[in-house]
XYZ file of C-alpha atoms in Angstrom:
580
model
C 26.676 -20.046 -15.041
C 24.697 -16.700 -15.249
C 21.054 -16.530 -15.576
C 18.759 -14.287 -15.830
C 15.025 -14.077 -13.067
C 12.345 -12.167 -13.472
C 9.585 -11.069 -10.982
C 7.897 -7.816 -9.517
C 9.877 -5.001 -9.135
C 8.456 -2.987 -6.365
C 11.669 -0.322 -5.121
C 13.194 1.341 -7.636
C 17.250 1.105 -7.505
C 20.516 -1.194 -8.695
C 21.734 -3.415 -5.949
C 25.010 -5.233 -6.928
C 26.109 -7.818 -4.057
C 26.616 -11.468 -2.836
C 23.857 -13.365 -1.838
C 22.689 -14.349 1.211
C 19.789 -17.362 1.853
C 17.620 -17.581 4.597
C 16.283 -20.494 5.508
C 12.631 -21.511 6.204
C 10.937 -24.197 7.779
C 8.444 -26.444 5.665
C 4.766 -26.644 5.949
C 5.105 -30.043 4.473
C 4.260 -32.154 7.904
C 3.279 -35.884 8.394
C -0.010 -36.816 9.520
C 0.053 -38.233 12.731
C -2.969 -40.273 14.346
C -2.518 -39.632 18.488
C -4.425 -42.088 20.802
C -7.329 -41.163 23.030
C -5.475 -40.475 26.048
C -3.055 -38.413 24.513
C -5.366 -35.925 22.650
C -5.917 -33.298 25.907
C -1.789 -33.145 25.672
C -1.665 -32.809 22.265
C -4.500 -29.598 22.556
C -2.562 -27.798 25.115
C 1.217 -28.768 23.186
C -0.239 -26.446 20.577
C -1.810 -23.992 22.732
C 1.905 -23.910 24.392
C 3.197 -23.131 20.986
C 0.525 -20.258 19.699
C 0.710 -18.690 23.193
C 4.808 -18.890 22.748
C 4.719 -17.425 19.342
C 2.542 -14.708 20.725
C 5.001 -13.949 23.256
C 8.125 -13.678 20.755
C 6.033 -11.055 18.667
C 5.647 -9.025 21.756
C 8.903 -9.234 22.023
C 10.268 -8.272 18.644
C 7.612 -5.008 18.614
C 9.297 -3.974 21.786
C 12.665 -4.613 21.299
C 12.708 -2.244 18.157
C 12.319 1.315 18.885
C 13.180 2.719 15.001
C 10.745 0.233 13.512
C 8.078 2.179 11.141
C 4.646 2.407 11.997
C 3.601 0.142 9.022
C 5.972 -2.785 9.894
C 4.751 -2.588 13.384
C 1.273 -2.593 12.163
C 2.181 -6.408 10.575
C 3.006 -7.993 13.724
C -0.180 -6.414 14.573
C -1.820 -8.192 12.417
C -0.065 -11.481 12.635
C -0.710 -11.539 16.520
C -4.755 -11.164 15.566
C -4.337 -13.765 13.461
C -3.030 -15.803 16.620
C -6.430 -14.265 17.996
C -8.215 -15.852 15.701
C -10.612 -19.004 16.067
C -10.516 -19.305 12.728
C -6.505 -20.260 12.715
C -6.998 -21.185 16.762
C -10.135 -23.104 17.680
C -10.918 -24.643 14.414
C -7.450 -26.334 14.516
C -8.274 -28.364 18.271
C -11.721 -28.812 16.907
C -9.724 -31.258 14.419
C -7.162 -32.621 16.910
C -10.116 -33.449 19.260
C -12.333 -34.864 15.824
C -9.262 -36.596 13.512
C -7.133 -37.413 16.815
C -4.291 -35.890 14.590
C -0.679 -34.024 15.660
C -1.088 -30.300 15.778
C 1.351 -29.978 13.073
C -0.868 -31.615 10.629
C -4.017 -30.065 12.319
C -2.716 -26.613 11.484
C -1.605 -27.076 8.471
C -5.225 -28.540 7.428
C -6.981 -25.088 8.652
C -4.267 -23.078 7.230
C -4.588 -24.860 3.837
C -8.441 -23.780 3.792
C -8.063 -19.823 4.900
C -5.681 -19.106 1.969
C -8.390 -20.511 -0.687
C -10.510 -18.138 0.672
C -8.255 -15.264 0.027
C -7.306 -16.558 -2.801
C -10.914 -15.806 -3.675
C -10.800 -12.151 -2.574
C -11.090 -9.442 -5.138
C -8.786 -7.566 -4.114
C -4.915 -7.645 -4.354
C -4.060 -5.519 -0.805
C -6.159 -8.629 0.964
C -5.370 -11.168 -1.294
C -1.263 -10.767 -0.272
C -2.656 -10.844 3.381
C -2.753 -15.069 2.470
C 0.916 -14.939 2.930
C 1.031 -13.540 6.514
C -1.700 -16.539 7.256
C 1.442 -18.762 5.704
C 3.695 -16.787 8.067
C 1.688 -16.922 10.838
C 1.625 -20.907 10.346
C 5.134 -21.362 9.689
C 6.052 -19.802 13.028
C 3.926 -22.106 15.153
C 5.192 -24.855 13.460
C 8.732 -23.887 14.228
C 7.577 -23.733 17.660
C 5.804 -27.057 17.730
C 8.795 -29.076 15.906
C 11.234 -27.715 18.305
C 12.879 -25.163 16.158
C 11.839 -21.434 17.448
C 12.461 -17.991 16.751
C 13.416 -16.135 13.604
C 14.683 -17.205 10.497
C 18.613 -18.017 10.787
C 20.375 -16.013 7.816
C 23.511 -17.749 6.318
C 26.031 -15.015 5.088
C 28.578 -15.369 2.563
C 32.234 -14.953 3.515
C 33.969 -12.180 3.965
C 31.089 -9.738 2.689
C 30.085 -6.055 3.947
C 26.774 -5.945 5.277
C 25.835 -3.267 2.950
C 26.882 -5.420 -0.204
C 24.527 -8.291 1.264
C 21.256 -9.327 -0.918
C 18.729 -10.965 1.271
C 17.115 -13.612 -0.874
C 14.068 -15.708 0.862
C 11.463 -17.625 -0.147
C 9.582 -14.564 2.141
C 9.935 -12.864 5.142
C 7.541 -12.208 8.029
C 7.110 -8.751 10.168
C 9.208 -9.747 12.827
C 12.246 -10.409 10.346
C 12.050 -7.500 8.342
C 11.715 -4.965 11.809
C 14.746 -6.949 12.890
C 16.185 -6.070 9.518
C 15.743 -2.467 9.736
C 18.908 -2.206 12.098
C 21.127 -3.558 9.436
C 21.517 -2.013 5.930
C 21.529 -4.520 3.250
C 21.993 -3.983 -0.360
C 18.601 -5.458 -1.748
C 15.790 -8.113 -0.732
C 14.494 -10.606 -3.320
C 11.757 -13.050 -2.647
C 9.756 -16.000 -4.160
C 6.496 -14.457 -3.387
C 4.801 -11.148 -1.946
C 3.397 -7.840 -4.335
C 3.582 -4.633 -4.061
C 1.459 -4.072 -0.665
C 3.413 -6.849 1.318
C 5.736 -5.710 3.924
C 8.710 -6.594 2.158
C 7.892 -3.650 -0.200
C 7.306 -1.411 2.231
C 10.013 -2.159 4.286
C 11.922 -2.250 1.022
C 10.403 1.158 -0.109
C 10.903 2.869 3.483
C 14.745 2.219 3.698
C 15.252 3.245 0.146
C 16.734 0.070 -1.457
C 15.753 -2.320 -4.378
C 14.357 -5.124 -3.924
C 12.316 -7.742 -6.220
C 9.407 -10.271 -5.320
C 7.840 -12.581 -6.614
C 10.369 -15.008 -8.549
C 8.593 -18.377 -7.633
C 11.617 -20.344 -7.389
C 14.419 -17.357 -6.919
C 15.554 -19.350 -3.061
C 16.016 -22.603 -4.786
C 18.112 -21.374 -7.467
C 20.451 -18.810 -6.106
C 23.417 -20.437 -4.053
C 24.917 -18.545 -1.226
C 27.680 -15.972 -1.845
C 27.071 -15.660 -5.898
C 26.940 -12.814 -7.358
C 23.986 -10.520 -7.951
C 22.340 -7.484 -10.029
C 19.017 -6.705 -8.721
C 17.203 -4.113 -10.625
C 14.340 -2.969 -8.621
C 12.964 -0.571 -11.183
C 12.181 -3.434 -14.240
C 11.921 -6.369 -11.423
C 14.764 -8.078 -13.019
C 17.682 -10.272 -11.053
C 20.819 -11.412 -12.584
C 22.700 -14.101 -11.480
C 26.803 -14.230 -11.737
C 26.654 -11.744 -14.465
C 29.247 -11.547 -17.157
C 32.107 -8.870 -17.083
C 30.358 -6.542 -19.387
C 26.831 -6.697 -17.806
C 28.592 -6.145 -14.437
C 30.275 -2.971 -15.996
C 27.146 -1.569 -17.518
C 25.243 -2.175 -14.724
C 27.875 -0.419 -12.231
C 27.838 2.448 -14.789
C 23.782 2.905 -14.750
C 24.104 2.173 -10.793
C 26.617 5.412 -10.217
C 24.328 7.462 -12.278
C 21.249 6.374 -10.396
C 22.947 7.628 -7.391
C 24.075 10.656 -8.204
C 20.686 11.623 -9.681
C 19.560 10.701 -6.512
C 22.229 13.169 -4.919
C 21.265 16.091 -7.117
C 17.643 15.500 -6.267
C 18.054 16.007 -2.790
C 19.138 19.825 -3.553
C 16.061 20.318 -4.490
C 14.253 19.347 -1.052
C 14.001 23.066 -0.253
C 13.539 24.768 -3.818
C 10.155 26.425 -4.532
C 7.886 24.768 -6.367
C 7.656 26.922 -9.423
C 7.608 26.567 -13.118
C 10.186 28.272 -15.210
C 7.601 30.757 -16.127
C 6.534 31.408 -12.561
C 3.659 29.291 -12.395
C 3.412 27.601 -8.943
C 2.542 23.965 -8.181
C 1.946 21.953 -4.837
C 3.670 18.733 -4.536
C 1.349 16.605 -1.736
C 2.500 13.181 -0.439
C 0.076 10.618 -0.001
C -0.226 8.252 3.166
C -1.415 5.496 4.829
C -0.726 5.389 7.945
C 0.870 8.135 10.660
C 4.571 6.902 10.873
C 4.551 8.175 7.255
C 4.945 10.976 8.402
C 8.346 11.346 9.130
C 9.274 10.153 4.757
C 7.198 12.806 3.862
C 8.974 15.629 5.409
C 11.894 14.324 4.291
C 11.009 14.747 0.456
C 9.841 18.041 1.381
C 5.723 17.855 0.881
C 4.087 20.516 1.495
C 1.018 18.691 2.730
C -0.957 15.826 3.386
C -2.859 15.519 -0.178
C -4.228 11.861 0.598
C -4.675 10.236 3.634
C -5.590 6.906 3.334
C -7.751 5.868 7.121
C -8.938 2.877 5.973
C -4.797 1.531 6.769
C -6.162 1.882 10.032
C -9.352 -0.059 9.475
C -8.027 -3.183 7.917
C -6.298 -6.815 9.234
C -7.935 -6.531 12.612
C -11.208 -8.305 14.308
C -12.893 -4.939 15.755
C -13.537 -1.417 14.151
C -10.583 1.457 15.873
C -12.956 3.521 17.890
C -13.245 7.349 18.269
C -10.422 8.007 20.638
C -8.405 5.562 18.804
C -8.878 7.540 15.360
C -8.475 10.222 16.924
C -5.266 10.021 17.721
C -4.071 8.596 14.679
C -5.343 11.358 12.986
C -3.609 13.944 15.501
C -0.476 12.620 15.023
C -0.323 13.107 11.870
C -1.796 16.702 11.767
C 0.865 17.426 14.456
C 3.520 15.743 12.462
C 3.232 17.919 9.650
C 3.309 20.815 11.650
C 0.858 23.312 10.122
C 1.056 22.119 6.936
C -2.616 21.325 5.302
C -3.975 16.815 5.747
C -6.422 15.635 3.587
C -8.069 13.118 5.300
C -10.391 10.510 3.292
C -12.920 8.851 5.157
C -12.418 5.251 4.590
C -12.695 3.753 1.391
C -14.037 0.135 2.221
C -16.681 -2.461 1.776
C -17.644 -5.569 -0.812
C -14.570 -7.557 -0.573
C -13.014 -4.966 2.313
C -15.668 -6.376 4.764
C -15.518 -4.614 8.499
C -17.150 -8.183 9.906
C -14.428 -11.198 10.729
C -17.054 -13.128 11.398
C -18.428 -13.065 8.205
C -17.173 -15.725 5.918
C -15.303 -15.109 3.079
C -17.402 -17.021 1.311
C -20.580 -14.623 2.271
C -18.056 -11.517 1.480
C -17.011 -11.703 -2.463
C -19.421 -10.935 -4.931
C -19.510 -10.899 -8.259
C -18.309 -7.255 -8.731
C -17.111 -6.421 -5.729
C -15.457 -2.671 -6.946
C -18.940 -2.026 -8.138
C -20.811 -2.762 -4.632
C -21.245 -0.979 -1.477
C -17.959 0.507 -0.699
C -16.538 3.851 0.124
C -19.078 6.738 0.921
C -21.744 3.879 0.067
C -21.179 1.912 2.812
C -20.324 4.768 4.908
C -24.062 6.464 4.459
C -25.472 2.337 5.158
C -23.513 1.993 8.540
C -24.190 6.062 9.931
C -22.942 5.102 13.747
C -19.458 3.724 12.063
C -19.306 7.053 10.084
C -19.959 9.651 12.491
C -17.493 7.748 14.785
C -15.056 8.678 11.910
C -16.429 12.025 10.966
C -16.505 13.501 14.948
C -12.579 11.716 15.580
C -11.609 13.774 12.345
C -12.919 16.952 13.810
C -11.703 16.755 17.232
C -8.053 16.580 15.327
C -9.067 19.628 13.204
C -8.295 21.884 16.297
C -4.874 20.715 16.170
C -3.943 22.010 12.412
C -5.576 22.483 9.019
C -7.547 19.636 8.053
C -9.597 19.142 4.718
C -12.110 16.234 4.802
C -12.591 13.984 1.369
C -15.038 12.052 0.698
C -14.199 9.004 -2.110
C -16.328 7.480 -4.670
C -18.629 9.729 -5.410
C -21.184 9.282 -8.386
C -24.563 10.961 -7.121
C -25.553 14.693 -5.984
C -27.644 12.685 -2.772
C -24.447 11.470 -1.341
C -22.576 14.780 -1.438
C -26.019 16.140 -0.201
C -25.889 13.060 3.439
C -22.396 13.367 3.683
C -22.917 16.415 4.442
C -25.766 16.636 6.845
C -24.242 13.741 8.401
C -21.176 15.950 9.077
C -23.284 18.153 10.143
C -24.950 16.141 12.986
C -21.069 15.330 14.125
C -20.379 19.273 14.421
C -23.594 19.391 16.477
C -23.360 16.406 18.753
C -19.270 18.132 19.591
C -20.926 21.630 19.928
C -23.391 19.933 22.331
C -20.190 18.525 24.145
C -18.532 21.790 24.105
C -15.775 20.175 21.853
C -13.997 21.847 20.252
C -12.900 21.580 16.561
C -12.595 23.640 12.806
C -16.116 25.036 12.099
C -15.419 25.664 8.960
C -13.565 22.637 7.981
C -13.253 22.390 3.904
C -14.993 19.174 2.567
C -14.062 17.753 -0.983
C -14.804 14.697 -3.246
C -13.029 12.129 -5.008
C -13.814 12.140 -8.973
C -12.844 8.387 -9.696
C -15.571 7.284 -11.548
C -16.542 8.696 -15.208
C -20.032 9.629 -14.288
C -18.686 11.865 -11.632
C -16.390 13.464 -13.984
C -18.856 13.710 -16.807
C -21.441 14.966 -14.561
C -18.855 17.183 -11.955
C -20.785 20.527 -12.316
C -23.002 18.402 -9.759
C -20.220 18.692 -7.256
C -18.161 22.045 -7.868
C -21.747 23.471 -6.805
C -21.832 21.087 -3.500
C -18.078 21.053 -2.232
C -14.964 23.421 -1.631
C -12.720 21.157 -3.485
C -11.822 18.101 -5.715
C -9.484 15.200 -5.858
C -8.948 13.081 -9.205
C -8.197 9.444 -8.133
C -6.874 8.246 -11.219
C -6.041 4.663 -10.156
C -9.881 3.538 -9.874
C -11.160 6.338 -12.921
C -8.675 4.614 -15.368
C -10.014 1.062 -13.966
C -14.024 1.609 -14.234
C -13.314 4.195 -17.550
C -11.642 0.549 -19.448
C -13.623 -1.929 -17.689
C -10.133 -3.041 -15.922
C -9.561 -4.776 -12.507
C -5.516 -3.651 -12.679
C -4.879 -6.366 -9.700
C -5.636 -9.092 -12.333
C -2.811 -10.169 -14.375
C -4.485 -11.099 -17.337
C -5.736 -7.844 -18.621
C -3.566 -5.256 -16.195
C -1.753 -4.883 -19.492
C -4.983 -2.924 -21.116
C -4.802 -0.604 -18.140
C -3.337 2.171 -19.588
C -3.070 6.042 -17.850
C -2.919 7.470 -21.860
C -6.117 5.974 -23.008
C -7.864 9.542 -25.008
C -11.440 8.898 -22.848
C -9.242 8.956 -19.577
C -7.211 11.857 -20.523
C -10.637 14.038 -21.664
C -12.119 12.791 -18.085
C -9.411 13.979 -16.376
C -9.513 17.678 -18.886
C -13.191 18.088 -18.359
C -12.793 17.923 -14.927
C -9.823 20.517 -14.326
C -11.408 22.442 -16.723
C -14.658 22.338 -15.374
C -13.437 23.318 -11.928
C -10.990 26.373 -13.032
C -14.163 28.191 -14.656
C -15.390 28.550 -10.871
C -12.574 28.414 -9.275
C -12.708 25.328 -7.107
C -9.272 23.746 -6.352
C -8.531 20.444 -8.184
C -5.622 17.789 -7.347
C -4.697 14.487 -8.964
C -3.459 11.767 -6.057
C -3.179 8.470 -7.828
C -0.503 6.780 -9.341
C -0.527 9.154 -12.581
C 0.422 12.174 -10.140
C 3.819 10.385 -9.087
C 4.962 9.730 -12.357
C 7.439 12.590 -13.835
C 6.459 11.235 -17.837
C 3.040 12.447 -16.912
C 3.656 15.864 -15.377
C 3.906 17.907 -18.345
C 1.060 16.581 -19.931
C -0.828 16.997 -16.595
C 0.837 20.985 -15.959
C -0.618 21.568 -19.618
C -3.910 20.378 -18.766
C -4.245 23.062 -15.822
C -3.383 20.839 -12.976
C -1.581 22.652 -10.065
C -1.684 20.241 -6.661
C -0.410 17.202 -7.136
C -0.283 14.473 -4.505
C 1.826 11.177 -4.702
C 4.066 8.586 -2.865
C 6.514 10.661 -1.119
C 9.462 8.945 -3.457
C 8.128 10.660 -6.277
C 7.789 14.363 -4.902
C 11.642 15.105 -6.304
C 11.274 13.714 -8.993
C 8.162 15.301 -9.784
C 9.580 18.429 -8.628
C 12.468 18.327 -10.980
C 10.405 17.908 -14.092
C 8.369 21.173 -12.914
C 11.524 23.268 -12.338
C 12.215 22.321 -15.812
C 8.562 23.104 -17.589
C 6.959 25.822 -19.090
C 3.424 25.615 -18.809
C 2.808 28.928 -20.823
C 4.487 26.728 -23.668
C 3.081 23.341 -22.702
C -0.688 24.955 -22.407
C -1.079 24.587 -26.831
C 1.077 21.452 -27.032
C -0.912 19.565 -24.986
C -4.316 21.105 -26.289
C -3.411 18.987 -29.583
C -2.371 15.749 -27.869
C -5.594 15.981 -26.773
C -7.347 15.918 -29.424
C -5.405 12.776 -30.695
C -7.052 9.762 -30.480
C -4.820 7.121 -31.711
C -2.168 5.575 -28.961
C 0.586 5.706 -31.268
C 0.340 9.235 -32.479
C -0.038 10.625 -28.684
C 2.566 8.819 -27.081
C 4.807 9.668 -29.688
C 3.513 13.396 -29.184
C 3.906 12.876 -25.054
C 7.296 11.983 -26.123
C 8.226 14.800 -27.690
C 6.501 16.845 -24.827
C 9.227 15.491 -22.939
C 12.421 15.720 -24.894
């Protein structure tokens, strides 16, 4: 029988293949009661089993030398966790207190940390529930006699490469394993776009699909299936003619994909000679290597505070440092914008704050970003004097994010100032004249930017939070992420005030959210003045393509009118035609 699922596409692509289930142990465990004498055993039978799960993480980071820096960043993470008297003390506290199996002890503590991230704000920390779950699951394992990683049950007779990995999810440790093999596709019951499944999913180039609830208990080993990781659709034992259209749009995928590739080394240049810089954005230094590949020509967004997050202490200087040097280093010469962190509200640096004491009622409206950095000054000229110490090893450009008043430019400043001088006073050295920009991502910024083209050397549009505070739309919440829309007319004259605004004195503008990586957009963007772009490094040759292809001399008056359009379905049919 064929059916159709539907869930989160989050790596674009057409897998066709034969499935293959992994299983997964249950949290579902009985609730023992243990007598007196045996509750000191029972403590140290789960002690035995955290400090064995500890050890096979070790092992699994060290045993894979091609695993990317993100991936290894997750077992990271999930050996804090193991860290953590939250997920480690509380848990004998109830042994000791219920005289309860560890199994059922666990469980209970496990049970209340994901309500509280349930409760978080955001989505990034929110996902972080599951690798709580994952965490869990492999103690468990450990404690019920069943160890080590996830057995995989493979259909018959089937190529690795025409494999589809489907799981109810998948921890670090299985998907580093999984970069030495090459399946086809991954689909999962749960997990979003920032989960490790999408990013392993994203860094080895295949489709894959999350988030189908009940896709495990409904797909049989060895059937047959289409995953399309571009509309987050999976089809199971597809008809004859499906399969056919779907090999068709799969070929032409692929060789679009081939042609692309020519392109790595082409100038950047519009058919009328106009030239544009295509940036990649990053999070962490091992992306590095991805960005190269699709032939960026910088650094436009580096996002430190990857480095920051899912871990019980702050990265000190020498540890930023180095981060940052690798990456400067990496791209060999070629120019890193580095944003200090962006965190705070619901991003809180303290573990031992509750999560409770952490959300608050707005927490995108609180003190985040360049807020918190100017309220916690040691934390931020730790950051500030590890980002110049790297500037001696290649051009750097500093950015500073969520900007709204002229007396932040005006500390950020000074206090970048005070980390030159306490380096000078070291005799380190580092770029003296190191270029500082801001992020325009909320609309009083943009409305008011004059403020800032008069303080800084350049600006960044990040069009992911502008669109979100411009509509009054968390875009991580389901119910209204439909309303969040890129082509709303007050976003689009935000975003033309501000290039517009800048070219008059000649301050250097780029656009490094989502809207940058998307090739519908980059005519209308090319016709608004916009010349740097920065996006995931997936999108650069694609976005390159569509500028090989452009005129902006032509698209300059075209777009002038769309502008001035202020119903949806009079500029999206215009955008279309901008297009054709």
């Amino acid at each position: 029988m064929s059916f159709t699922l539907h869930g989160l596409g989050v790596s674009g692509g057409i897998a066709i293949g034969r499935a293959m289930l992994m299983s997964h142990a249950t949290l579902e465990v009985a609730h023992l009661t243990i007598a007196p004498r045996l509750v000191d055993k029972e403590v140290a039978r789960f002690e035995a089993a955290i400090a064995a799960v500890k050890a096979e993480l070790l092992q699994v980071k060290e045993s894979t030398e091609h695993a990317p820096a993100e991936l290894a960043a997750f077992i990271d993470i999930h050996t804090m966790f193991l860290e953590d008297p939250e997920l480690v003390d509380k848990p004998r506290e109830i042994i000791r207190e219920r005289r309860c199996n560890a199994e059922w002890a666990l469980v209970q503590q496990m049970e209340q940390l994901v309500e509280q991230f349930d409760r978080f704000e955001d989505a990034y920390l929110r996902e972080r529930k599951l690798d709580v779950v994952q965490v869990v699951e492999r103690v468990i394992k450990e404690l019920l006699g069943h160890p080590g990683r996830h057995a995989l049950k493979a259909a018959k007779n089937s190529k690795e490469d025409s494999l589809i990995v489907v799981a109810h999810d998948l921890s670090p440790a299985d998907t580093i394993a999984f970069k030495e093999h090459r399946f086809a596709a991954f689909i999962t019951d749960v997990g979003g776009a920032t989960s490790h499944t999408a990013i392993l999913a994203r860094s080895m180039a295949i489709p894959a699909v999350l988030g189908l609830e009940n896709g495990r208990g409904l797909i049989r080993d060895g059937e047959q299936l289409i995953v399309d990781g571009l509309r987050g659709v999976v089809i199971v034992n597809p008809d004859q003619r499906v399969l056919e259209e779907y090999q068709l749009r799969k070929e032409q995928i692929e060789l679009e994909r081939s042609k692309l590739k020519r392109l790595k080394s082409a100038k950047s240049e519009s058919l009328d000679g106009v030239s544009v810089q295509l940036f990649a954005n990053i999070e962490l230094p091992g992306d590095v290597p991805v960005a190269l590949e699709a032939g960026a020509e910088g650094v436009g967004l580096f996002r430190t505070e990857f480095l920051f997050l899912n871990r019980g202490d702050m990265p000190d200087e020498d540890e930023q440092y180095e981060a940052y040097k690798k990456v400067v280093k990496g791209m060999a010469g070629r120019p890193v914008t580095i944003r200090t962190f962006d965190l705070g509200a619901d991003k809180d640096l303290r573990p031992e704050t509750t999560a409770g004491d952490r959300v608050k009622t707005n927490p995108a409206l609180g003190r985040r970003a360049i807020r918190l950095s100017l309220a916690e000054p040691r934390m931020f000229q730790t950051q500030l004097r590890a980002i110049l110490r790297a500037s001696k090893h290649g051009p750097i450009k500093l950015l500073i994010p969520m900007l709204a008043h002229a007396h932040e430019i005006d500390q950020a400043l000074a206090a970048l100032e005070q980390a030159k001088s306490s380096l000078r006073g070291e005799k380190v050295a580092f770029d003296e004249n190191i270029e500082v920009g801001g992020m325009i991502e909320i609309p009083a910024a943009a409305l008011a930017v004059g403020l800032f083209l008069r303080r800084l050397d350049f600006l960044s549009i990040g069009t992911n939070d502008l669109i979100q505070y411009t509509l009054a739309i968390d875009r991580s919440d389901e119910q209204v992420a439909a309303l969040y829309d890129p082509l709303h007319p007050a976003v689009l004259m935000l975003i033309a005030h501000t290039l517009a605004s800048a070219e008059k004195v000649g301050i250097p503008v780029s656009v490094c959210g989502e809207m940058a990586g998307d090739p519908d957009l980059t005519r209308l963007l090319l016709g608004m003045g916009l010349r740097i772009f920065s996006m995931h490094p997936s999108q650069i040759l694609k976005v390159k393509h569509r500028v090989l292809k452009s005129d902006v001399g032509e698209l300059a008056p075209n777009v002038r009118r769309i502008l001035r359009l202020d119903e949806p379905a009079k500029l999206r049919e215009a955008l279309e035609k901008l297009n054709a």
